mmCIF file of C-alpha atoms and ligand atoms in Angstrom:
data_model
loop_
_atom_site.group_PDB
_atom_site.id
_atom_site.type_symbol
_atom_site.label_atom_id
_atom_site.label_comp_id
_atom_site.label_asym_id
_atom_site.label_seq_id
_atom_site.Cartn_x
_atom_site.Cartn_y
_atom_site.Cartn_z
ATOM 1 C CA MET A 1 66.645 -23.358 83.181
ATOM 2 C CA THR A 2 63.541 -22.847 81.108
ATOM 3 C CA ALA A 3 62.118 -24.397 77.879
ATOM 4 C CA PRO A 4 63.446 -21.506 75.568
ATOM 5 C CA GLN A 5 66.975 -22.347 76.947
ATOM 6 C CA LEU A 6 66.568 -26.017 76.263
ATOM 7 C CA GLN A 7 65.746 -24.882 72.760
ATOM 8 C CA ALA A 8 68.996 -22.755 72.578
ATOM 9 C CA VAL A 9 70.944 -25.925 73.734
ATOM 10 C CA ARG A 10 69.249 -28.123 70.972
ATOM 11 C CA ALA A 11 70.052 -25.397 68.276
ATOM 12 C CA GLU A 12 73.741 -25.383 69.314
ATOM 13 C CA PHE A 13 73.864 -29.172 69.238
ATOM 14 C CA ASP A 14 72.337 -29.012 65.686
ATOM 15 C CA ALA A 15 74.946 -26.356 64.548
ATOM 16 C CA GLU A 16 77.828 -28.388 66.120
ATOM 17 C CA LEU A 17 76.787 -31.734 64.786
ATOM 18 C CA ALA A 18 76.000 -30.134 61.238
ATOM 19 C CA ALA A 19 79.711 -28.686 61.262
ATOM 20 C CA ALA A 20 81.043 -32.226 62.064
ATOM 21 C CA GLY A 21 79.724 -33.430 58.949
ATOM 22 C CA ARG A 22 80.365 -37.182 58.351
ATOM 23 C CA ASP A 23 83.670 -37.240 60.208
ATOM 24 C CA PRO A 24 83.429 -39.794 62.987
ATOM 25 C CA ALA A 25 86.027 -38.292 65.081
ATOM 26 C CA ARG A 26 84.285 -34.869 65.293
ATOM 27 C CA VAL A 27 81.027 -36.486 65.692
ATOM 28 C CA GLU A 28 82.178 -38.278 68.727
ATOM 29 C CA GLU A 29 83.765 -34.697 70.092
ATOM 30 C CA VAL A 30 80.124 -33.587 69.849
ATOM 31 C CA ARG A 31 78.742 -36.706 71.500
ATOM 32 C CA ILE A 32 81.214 -36.133 74.404
ATOM 33 C CA ARG A 33 80.556 -32.492 74.693
ATOM 34 C CA PHE A 34 76.639 -33.148 75.019
ATOM 35 C CA ALA A 35 76.030 -36.617 75.935
ATOM 36 C CA GLY A 36 79.198 -37.300 77.719
ATOM 37 C CA ARG A 37 78.466 -39.293 81.013
ATOM 38 C CA ARG A 38 80.701 -37.243 83.574
ATOM 39 C CA SER A 39 80.403 -33.586 82.221
ATOM 40 C CA GLY A 40 78.247 -33.441 79.143
ATOM 41 C CA VAL A 41 75.827 -30.808 78.597
ATOM 42 C CA LEU A 42 72.955 -33.228 79.410
ATOM 43 C CA ARG A 43 74.453 -34.260 82.686
ATOM 44 C CA GLU A 44 74.674 -30.585 83.743
ATOM 45 C CA LEU A 45 71.406 -29.983 82.852
ATOM 46 C CA GLU A 46 70.045 -33.048 84.957
ATOM 47 C CA GLU A 47 72.050 -31.603 87.891
ATOM 48 C CA ARG A 48 69.986 -28.322 87.793
ATOM 49 C CA LEU A 49 66.717 -30.554 87.598
ATOM 50 C CA LYS A 50 67.355 -31.520 91.193
ATOM 51 C CA GLY A 51 67.792 -27.817 92.479
ATOM 52 C CA LEU A 52 64.545 -26.726 90.776
ATOM 53 C CA PRO A 53 61.440 -25.832 92.839
ATOM 54 C CA ARG A 54 59.000 -28.702 92.945
ATOM 55 C CA GLU A 55 56.300 -27.094 90.853
ATOM 56 C CA GLU A 56 58.793 -26.469 88.077
ATOM 57 C CA LYS A 57 60.350 -30.038 87.887
ATOM 58 C CA PRO A 58 57.500 -31.507 85.706
ATOM 59 C CA ALA A 59 57.806 -29.390 82.753
ATOM 60 C CA TYR A 60 61.405 -28.997 82.875
ATOM 61 C CA GLY A 61 61.942 -32.666 83.396
ATOM 62 C CA LYS A 62 59.846 -33.497 80.381
ATOM 63 C CA ALA A 63 61.435 -30.825 78.007
ATOM 64 C CA LEU A 64 64.735 -32.222 79.000
ATOM 65 C CA ASN A 65 63.826 -35.965 78.357
ATOM 66 C CA GLU A 66 62.617 -34.796 74.795
ATOM 67 C CA LEU A 67 66.129 -33.042 74.363
ATOM 68 C CA LYS A 68 67.936 -36.174 75.489
ATOM 69 C CA GLN A 69 65.996 -38.195 73.175
ATOM 70 C CA TYR A 70 66.524 -35.973 70.107
ATOM 71 C CA ILE A 71 70.141 -35.796 71.009
ATOM 72 C CA SER A 72 70.958 -39.499 71.141
ATOM 73 C CA GLU A 73 68.866 -40.204 68.057
ATOM 74 C CA ARG A 74 70.777 -37.806 65.939
ATOM 75 C CA LEU A 75 74.228 -38.916 67.234
ATOM 76 C CA GLU A 76 73.034 -42.437 66.469
ATOM 77 C CA GLN A 77 71.969 -41.508 62.677
ATOM 78 C CA ALA A 78 75.210 -39.379 62.341
ATOM 79 C CA ARG A 79 77.325 -42.393 63.613
ATOM 80 C CA ARG A 80 75.830 -44.905 61.242
ATOM 81 C CA GLY A 81 76.670 -42.520 58.508
ATOM 82 C CA VAL A 82 72.942 -42.138 57.379
ATOM 83 C CA GLY A 83 72.193 -39.117 59.013
ATOM 84 C CA PRO A 84 72.147 -35.614 57.257
ATOM 85 C CA ALA A 85 75.129 -33.622 57.518
ATOM 86 C CA ARG A 86 72.665 -30.765 57.098
ATOM 87 C CA GLU A 87 69.083 -30.885 57.582
ATOM 88 C CA GLU A 88 68.060 -29.422 54.317
ATOM 89 C CA ILE A 89 69.447 -32.217 52.445
ATOM 90 C CA PHE A 90 67.766 -34.772 54.520
ATOM 91 C CA LEU A 91 66.064 -37.305 52.194
ATOM 92 C CA ASP A 92 63.232 -39.549 53.380
ATOM 93 C CA VAL A 93 63.402 -42.479 51.072
ATOM 94 C CA THR A 94 59.889 -43.843 52.441
ATOM 95 C CA LEU A 95 57.997 -40.807 51.048
ATOM 96 C CA PRO A 96 56.000 -41.690 48.143
ATOM 97 C CA GLY A 97 57.892 -40.608 44.875
ATOM 98 C CA ARG A 98 56.751 -37.815 42.540
ATOM 99 C CA ALA A 99 55.673 -39.538 39.280
ATOM 100 C CA PRO A 100 57.329 -37.887 36.224
ATOM 101 C CA ARG A 101 54.541 -36.100 33.845
ATOM 102 C CA LEU A 102 54.004 -38.109 30.682
ATOM 103 C CA GLY A 103 53.413 -36.292 27.671
ATOM 104 C CA SER A 104 50.432 -37.376 25.310
ATOM 105 C CA VAL A 105 50.491 -37.855 21.715
ATOM 106 C CA HIS A 106 49.354 -34.858 19.520
ATOM 107 C CA PRO A 107 45.894 -35.449 17.602
ATOM 108 C CA VAL A 108 47.552 -34.612 14.492
ATOM 109 C CA THR A 109 50.082 -37.265 15.074
ATOM 110 C CA LEU A 110 47.221 -39.710 16.089
ATOM 111 C CA VAL A 111 45.287 -39.243 12.809
ATOM 112 C CA ARG A 112 48.475 -39.548 10.873
ATOM 113 C CA ARG A 113 49.335 -42.812 12.317
ATOM 114 C CA GLU A 114 45.992 -43.963 11.776
ATOM 115 C CA ILE A 115 46.003 -43.225 8.168
ATOM 116 C CA GLU A 116 49.227 -44.529 7.585
ATOM 117 C CA GLU A 117 48.160 -47.647 9.235
ATOM 118 C CA ILE A 118 45.158 -48.072 6.889
ATOM 119 C CA PHE A 119 47.069 -47.475 4.028
ATOM 120 C CA LEU A 120 50.137 -49.956 4.881
ATOM 121 C CA ARG A 121 47.368 -52.679 5.246
ATOM 122 C CA MET A 122 46.497 -52.188 1.672
ATOM 123 C CA GLY A 123 50.091 -52.644 0.632
ATOM 124 C CA TYR A 124 51.207 -48.944 0.566
ATOM 125 C CA SER A 125 54.740 -47.682 1.652
ATOM 126 C CA VAL A 126 54.922 -44.511 3.790
ATOM 127 C CA ALA A 127 57.278 -42.035 1.994
ATOM 128 C CA ASP A 128 58.226 -37.922 2.359
ATOM 129 C CA GLY A 129 60.146 -35.300 1.106
ATOM 130 C CA PRO A 130 61.527 -32.051 1.619
ATOM 131 C CA GLU A 131 59.672 -29.157 2.937
ATOM 132 C CA VAL A 132 61.891 -26.732 1.086
ATOM 133 C CA GLU A 133 61.186 -27.228 -2.479
ATOM 134 C CA ASP A 134 62.177 -25.961 -5.909
ATOM 135 C CA ASP A 135 59.781 -24.403 -8.425
ATOM 136 C CA TRP A 136 59.927 -27.661 -10.558
ATOM 137 C CA HIS A 137 58.721 -30.065 -7.867
ATOM 138 C CA ASN A 138 56.077 -27.833 -6.233
ATOM 139 C CA PHE A 139 54.812 -26.332 -9.524
ATOM 140 C CA GLU A 140 56.306 -26.868 -13.080
ATOM 141 C CA ALA A 141 56.280 -30.531 -13.029
ATOM 142 C CA LEU A 142 52.625 -30.738 -11.530
ATOM 143 C CA ASN A 143 51.681 -28.893 -14.731
ATOM 144 C CA ILE A 144 51.460 -25.611 -13.081
ATOM 145 C CA PRO A 145 53.574 -23.218 -15.279
ATOM 146 C CA PRO A 146 54.793 -19.934 -14.252
ATOM 147 C CA PHE A 147 51.806 -17.244 -14.321
ATOM 148 C CA HIS A 148 49.228 -20.075 -14.101
ATOM 149 C CA PRO A 149 46.388 -18.932 -11.860
ATOM 150 C CA ALA A 150 46.657 -21.932 -9.826
ATOM 151 C CA ARG A 151 49.679 -20.237 -8.185
ATOM 152 C CA ASP A 152 47.793 -17.428 -7.004
ATOM 153 C CA THR A 153 45.465 -19.679 -4.877
ATOM 154 C CA GLN A 154 48.554 -21.365 -3.116
ATOM 155 C CA ASP A 155 49.771 -18.216 -1.608
ATOM 156 C CA THR A 156 53.539 -19.276 -1.480
ATOM 157 C CA PHE A 157 56.229 -18.476 0.972
ATOM 158 C CA TYR A 158 59.177 -17.748 -1.305
ATOM 159 C CA LEU A 159 62.653 -18.266 -0.095
ATOM 160 C CA PRO A 160 65.903 -16.838 -1.566
ATOM 161 C CA GLY A 161 67.653 -18.842 -4.374
ATOM 162 C CA GLY A 162 64.343 -19.800 -6.186
ATOM 163 C CA LEU A 163 63.251 -21.970 -3.522
ATOM 164 C CA LEU A 164 59.978 -22.006 -1.765
ATOM 165 C CA LEU A 165 57.966 -23.704 1.267
ATOM 166 C CA ARG A 166 56.207 -26.495 -0.521
ATOM 167 C CA THR A 167 52.300 -25.606 -0.641
ATOM 168 C CA HIS A 168 51.198 -28.986 -0.796
ATOM 169 C CA THR A 169 52.600 -32.580 -0.362
ATOM 170 C CA SER A 170 52.127 -33.115 -4.245
ATOM 171 C CA PRO A 171 55.918 -32.219 -5.012
ATOM 172 C CA VAL A 172 56.731 -35.790 -3.241
ATOM 173 C CA GLN A 173 54.607 -37.296 -6.059
ATOM 174 C CA ILE A 174 57.099 -35.953 -8.623
ATOM 175 C CA ARG A 175 60.210 -36.905 -6.541
ATOM 176 C CA ALA A 176 58.616 -40.539 -6.187
ATOM 177 C CA MET A 177 57.748 -40.975 -10.055
ATOM 178 C CA GLU A 178 61.085 -39.465 -10.843
ATOM 179 C CA THR A 179 63.216 -42.020 -8.774
ATOM 180 C CA MET A 180 61.356 -45.130 -8.031
ATOM 181 C CA GLU A 181 60.338 -48.095 -9.746
ATOM 182 C CA LEU A 182 56.935 -48.646 -10.977
ATOM 183 C CA PRO A 183 54.515 -49.925 -9.930
ATOM 184 C CA LEU A 184 54.260 -47.571 -6.848
ATOM 185 C CA ARG A 185 51.673 -47.225 -3.952
ATOM 186 C CA LEU A 186 52.593 -44.249 -1.553
ATOM 187 C CA ILE A 187 51.110 -42.479 1.216
ATOM 188 C CA ILE A 188 52.801 -39.304 1.989
ATOM 189 C CA PRO A 189 52.141 -37.333 5.209
ATOM 190 C CA GLY A 190 53.936 -33.844 5.727
ATOM 191 C CA ARG A 191 53.874 -30.299 6.616
ATOM 192 C CA VAL A 192 52.826 -27.676 4.018
ATOM 193 C CA TYR A 193 52.841 -23.954 4.062
ATOM 194 C CA ARG A 194 50.579 -21.065 2.850
ATOM 195 C CA ARG A 195 50.327 -17.596 3.433
ATOM 196 C CA ASP A 196 46.845 -17.837 5.379
ATOM 197 C CA SER A 197 45.819 -17.589 8.869
ATOM 198 C CA ASP A 198 42.267 -17.436 10.320
ATOM 199 C CA LEU A 199 39.705 -19.723 12.059
ATOM 200 C CA ARG A 200 40.023 -22.495 9.426
ATOM 201 C CA HIS A 201 43.565 -21.741 8.085
ATOM 202 C CA SER A 202 47.005 -21.748 9.575
ATOM 203 C CA PRO A 203 50.051 -20.619 7.649
ATOM 204 C CA MET A 204 51.599 -24.348 8.448
ATOM 205 C CA PHE A 205 49.214 -27.381 8.370
ATOM 206 C CA HIS A 206 49.539 -31.024 7.418
ATOM 207 C CA GLN A 207 48.563 -32.975 4.489
ATOM 208 C CA VAL A 208 48.493 -36.451 3.477
ATOM 209 C CA GLU A 209 49.198 -37.560 -0.236
ATOM 210 C CA GLY A 210 48.326 -40.770 -1.785
ATOM 211 C CA LEU A 211 49.984 -41.844 -5.000
ATOM 212 C CA VAL A 212 49.353 -45.216 -7.235
ATOM 213 C CA VAL A 213 51.103 -45.747 -10.436
ATOM 214 C CA GLY A 214 50.997 -48.791 -12.593
ATOM 215 C CA GLU A 215 49.533 -50.450 -15.601
ATOM 216 C CA GLY A 216 45.650 -50.564 -15.706
ATOM 217 C CA ILE A 217 44.887 -48.273 -12.855
ATOM 218 C CA THR A 218 41.545 -46.683 -13.204
ATOM 219 C CA PHE A 219 39.109 -44.346 -11.714
ATOM 220 C CA ALA A 220 37.362 -47.090 -10.264
ATOM 221 C CA HIS A 221 40.338 -48.115 -8.079
ATOM 222 C CA LEU A 222 40.336 -44.532 -6.855
ATOM 223 C CA ARG A 223 36.903 -44.431 -5.774
ATOM 224 C CA ALA A 224 36.872 -48.067 -4.133
ATOM 225 C CA THR A 225 40.299 -46.982 -2.313
ATOM 226 C CA LEU A 226 38.751 -43.875 -0.913
ATOM 227 C CA GLU A 227 35.678 -45.354 0.420
ATOM 228 C CA ALA A 228 37.501 -47.981 2.049
ATOM 229 C CA PHE A 229 39.741 -45.426 3.613
ATOM 230 C CA VAL A 230 36.870 -43.320 4.873
ATOM 231 C CA HIS A 231 35.000 -46.303 6.281
ATOM 232 C CA VAL A 232 37.801 -47.509 8.261
ATOM 233 C CA LEU A 233 38.820 -43.910 9.376
ATOM 234 C CA PHE A 234 35.470 -42.782 10.327
ATOM 235 C CA ASP A 235 32.455 -45.050 10.251
ATOM 236 C CA PRO A 236 31.331 -47.911 7.540
ATOM 237 C CA ALA A 237 27.790 -45.937 7.312
ATOM 238 C CA LEU A 238 29.301 -42.946 5.745
ATOM 239 C CA LYS A 239 28.619 -42.155 2.214
ATOM 240 C CA VAL A 240 31.146 -40.902 -0.125
ATOM 241 C CA ARG A 241 30.503 -38.475 -2.924
ATOM 242 C CA LEU A 242 32.957 -37.486 -5.841
ATOM 243 C CA ARG A 243 32.043 -33.819 -7.243
ATOM 244 C CA PRO A 244 33.928 -32.930 -10.505
ATOM 245 C CA SER A 245 36.659 -30.433 -9.986
ATOM 246 C CA PHE A 246 39.921 -29.181 -11.225
ATOM 247 C CA PHE A 247 43.419 -29.739 -10.382
ATOM 248 C CA PRO A 248 46.364 -28.936 -12.973
ATOM 249 C CA PHE A 249 48.019 -32.172 -12.109
ATOM 250 C CA THR A 250 44.926 -34.631 -12.264
ATOM 251 C CA GLU A 251 42.462 -35.293 -15.164
ATOM 252 C CA PRO A 252 39.858 -36.017 -14.509
ATOM 253 C CA SER A 253 39.722 -34.453 -11.073
ATOM 254 C CA ALA A 254 37.342 -34.705 -8.205
ATOM 255 C CA GLU A 255 36.462 -33.224 -4.673
ATOM 256 C CA VAL A 256 35.634 -35.754 -2.330
ATOM 257 C CA ASP A 257 32.768 -35.315 0.128
ATOM 258 C CA ILE A 258 31.516 -37.756 3.216
ATOM 259 C CA THR A 259 28.243 -37.671 4.900
ATOM 260 C CA CYS A 260 28.290 -35.021 7.497
ATOM 261 C CA ILE A 261 29.510 -37.038 10.695
ATOM 262 C CA LEU A 262 27.782 -34.446 12.991
ATOM 263 C CA CYS A 263 24.097 -34.502 11.496
ATOM 264 C CA ARG A 264 24.410 -37.717 9.418
ATOM 265 C CA GLY A 265 23.336 -35.913 6.395
ATOM 266 C CA GLN A 266 20.412 -33.834 7.887
ATOM 267 C CA GLY A 267 22.087 -30.495 7.348
ATOM 268 C CA CYS A 268 23.610 -28.468 10.174
ATOM 269 C CA ALA A 269 25.827 -25.751 10.856
ATOM 270 C CA MET A 270 28.934 -27.614 10.596
ATOM 271 C CA CYS A 271 28.185 -28.709 6.966
ATOM 272 C CA SER A 272 26.350 -25.267 6.102
ATOM 273 C CA GLY A 273 23.213 -27.123 5.485
ATOM 274 C CA SER A 274 24.451 -29.107 2.828
ATOM 275 C CA GLY A 275 24.681 -32.616 4.763
ATOM 276 C CA TRP A 276 28.112 -33.215 3.103
ATOM 277 C CA ILE A 277 31.830 -32.329 3.987
ATOM 278 C CA GLU A 278 34.674 -31.935 1.899
ATOM 279 C CA ILE A 279 37.707 -33.930 2.966
ATOM 280 C CA LEU A 280 39.890 -34.329 -0.031
ATOM 281 C CA GLY A 281 40.818 -33.646 -3.661
ATOM 282 C CA ALA A 282 41.712 -36.461 -5.848
ATOM 283 C CA GLY A 283 42.025 -37.457 -9.571
ATOM 284 C CA MET A 284 43.892 -39.557 -12.200
ATOM 285 C CA VAL A 285 47.501 -38.346 -12.885
ATOM 286 C CA ASP A 286 47.556 -36.096 -15.596
ATOM 287 C CA PRO A 287 49.493 -37.540 -18.574
ATOM 288 C CA ARG A 288 51.790 -34.381 -18.457
ATOM 289 C CA VAL A 289 52.682 -35.151 -15.275
ATOM 290 C CA LEU A 290 53.626 -38.565 -15.988
ATOM 291 C CA ARG A 291 55.589 -37.324 -19.151
ATOM 292 C CA ALA A 292 57.465 -34.878 -17.001
ATOM 293 C CA CYS A 293 58.758 -37.507 -14.795
ATOM 294 C CA ARG A 294 59.537 -39.743 -17.903
ATOM 295 C CA ILE A 295 56.708 -42.129 -17.344
ATOM 296 C CA ASP A 296 55.019 -43.325 -20.435
ATOM 297 C CA PRO A 297 51.136 -42.383 -20.270
ATOM 298 C CA GLN A 298 50.428 -44.942 -23.027
ATOM 299 C CA ARG A 299 51.583 -47.692 -20.634
ATOM 300 C CA TYR A 300 51.039 -46.519 -17.155
ATOM 301 C CA SER A 301 48.347 -44.611 -15.496
ATOM 302 C CA GLY A 302 47.621 -43.843 -11.824
ATOM 303 C CA PHE A 303 45.600 -41.672 -9.196
ATOM 304 C CA ALA A 304 46.428 -39.201 -6.743
ATOM 305 C CA PHE A 305 44.808 -37.727 -3.672
ATOM 306 C CA GLY A 306 45.464 -35.100 -1.254
ATOM 307 C CA CYS A 307 43.914 -34.783 2.348
ATOM 308 C CA GLY A 308 44.099 -32.285 5.066
ATOM 309 C CA LEU A 309 45.325 -33.981 8.201
ATOM 310 C CA ASP A 310 44.354 -31.217 10.514
ATOM 311 C CA ARG A 311 40.813 -31.070 9.202
ATOM 312 C CA VAL A 312 40.501 -34.758 9.797
ATOM 313 C CA ALA A 313 41.650 -34.362 13.407
ATOM 314 C CA LEU A 314 38.810 -31.601 13.726
ATOM 315 C CA LEU A 315 36.292 -33.705 12.304
ATOM 316 C CA LYS A 316 37.373 -36.927 14.171
ATOM 317 C CA TYR A 317 37.620 -35.204 17.534
ATOM 318 C CA GLY A 318 34.800 -32.817 16.958
ATOM 319 C CA LEU A 319 37.131 -29.756 17.794
ATOM 320 C CA PRO A 320 35.747 -26.027 17.248
ATOM 321 C CA ASP A 321 38.864 -24.336 16.169
ATOM 322 C CA LEU A 322 41.755 -25.332 14.183
ATOM 323 C CA ARG A 323 44.066 -23.117 16.180
ATOM 324 C CA LEU A 324 43.680 -25.527 19.112
ATOM 325 C CA LEU A 325 45.767 -27.761 17.229
ATOM 326 C CA PHE A 326 48.739 -25.477 17.121
ATOM 327 C CA SER A 327 48.170 -23.669 20.426
ATOM 328 C CA GLY A 328 50.622 -25.865 22.426
ATOM 329 C CA ASP A 329 48.042 -25.692 25.389
ATOM 330 C CA GLU A 330 48.774 -28.658 27.630
ATOM 331 C CA ARG A 331 45.211 -28.611 29.046
ATOM 332 C CA PHE A 332 43.821 -29.300 25.546
ATOM 333 C CA LEU A 333 46.686 -31.706 24.513
ATOM 334 C CA ARG A 334 46.575 -33.847 27.481
ATOM 335 C CA GLN A 335 43.029 -35.028 26.528
ATOM 336 C CA PHE A 336 44.586 -37.017 23.571
ATOM 337 C CA GLY A 337 46.582 -40.175 23.122
ATOM 338 C CA SER A 338 47.602 -42.377 25.942
ATOM 339 C CA GLU A 339 51.070 -43.171 27.284
ATOM 340 C CA GLY A 340 50.886 -46.423 25.900
ATOM 341 C CA ALA A 341 50.667 -45.072 22.199
ATOM 342 C CA LEU A 342 53.721 -42.829 22.779
HETATM 343 N N1 LIG B 401 47.550 -30.876 -3.785
HETATM 344 C C1 LIG B 401 46.102 -30.584 -3.785
HETATM 345 C C2 LIG B 401 45.929 -29.336 -3.006
HETATM 346 O O1 LIG B 401 46.669 -29.134 -2.077
HETATM 347 C C3 LIG B 401 45.300 -31.964 -3.209
HETATM 348 C C4 LIG B 401 45.508 -32.757 -4.388
HETATM 349 C C5 LIG B 401 46.347 -33.946 -4.176
HETATM 350 C C6 LIG B 401 44.556 -32.783 -5.263
HETATM 351 C C7 LIG B 401 46.436 -34.853 -5.091
HETATM 352 C C8 LIG B 401 44.427 -34.069 -6.318
HETATM 353 C C9 LIG B 401 45.314 -34.785 -6.355
HETATM 354 O O2 LIG B 401 44.931 -28.876 -2.773
#
């Protein structure tokens, strides 16, 4: 009798015990066959030990003891019902667990939440509207009639039935002014779509729209609001600059720049040497837009602004390429947002 033969006995025992499953009567049969006092397999093996030449006894005895130990342990487990029916399903509850992988919050979501919070603290409400829009809300009511050149700059995705994917969040201004009571103060984040794709443009991106309408609202309110916003979101030391501009739905209109956050106004590659970075478009709601929503421009006035969320995320986190935000690359995304913020 040699060690390989003892291995074979062990394998046979394993197979029989596995076949017995958790049936106590069958486990007992296996016990009797292998570990039975009078005629068990182990008993027989012990008998053979006696007949072996002296020099073979120690090795054989050791292997046999190990086998005995193994068999009695496995039988004990099987009897207690905690032993595995098959080796493969053995579950060691003392092993350290595998922690579930938590996701992280997307940088655009982080920035959106931060902006919402800043405006909520200023008394605004968060609103939204449909991404599939009609011509009236996306263009017409915003003082962009058919064939107006402003339509070309928006590179619209048109859908069947006169519908389109909204090219900006401004249509929600119209929906709000058509349906809500005045005065109103709204912050409106959402997805928008344009046929545009390169380093700085993605066909789907995010904007956040602001709208305030009431009596006695002036351009000074707009300027003060944007300054407060920029100072809380980025840094109180940043300057805000308003440049005259044009939007069909605001009059007067401005493009809003902040001190370049990379070079602090010195001039660098990010700000093309100007020291300024454009972050939003804004203006006083055009009287024609108010009238389209049946609001009397003699009594009410308002301001609106629109800001690219993705661009703000790039600036805030110092990211080189817009496409990173939409890549879905976990190695990139994992660096943002803690589990606590989920
Ligand atoms: N809707 C404009 C755009 O997408 C931004 C804007 C919003 C400008 C509100 C002025 C007022 O470019």
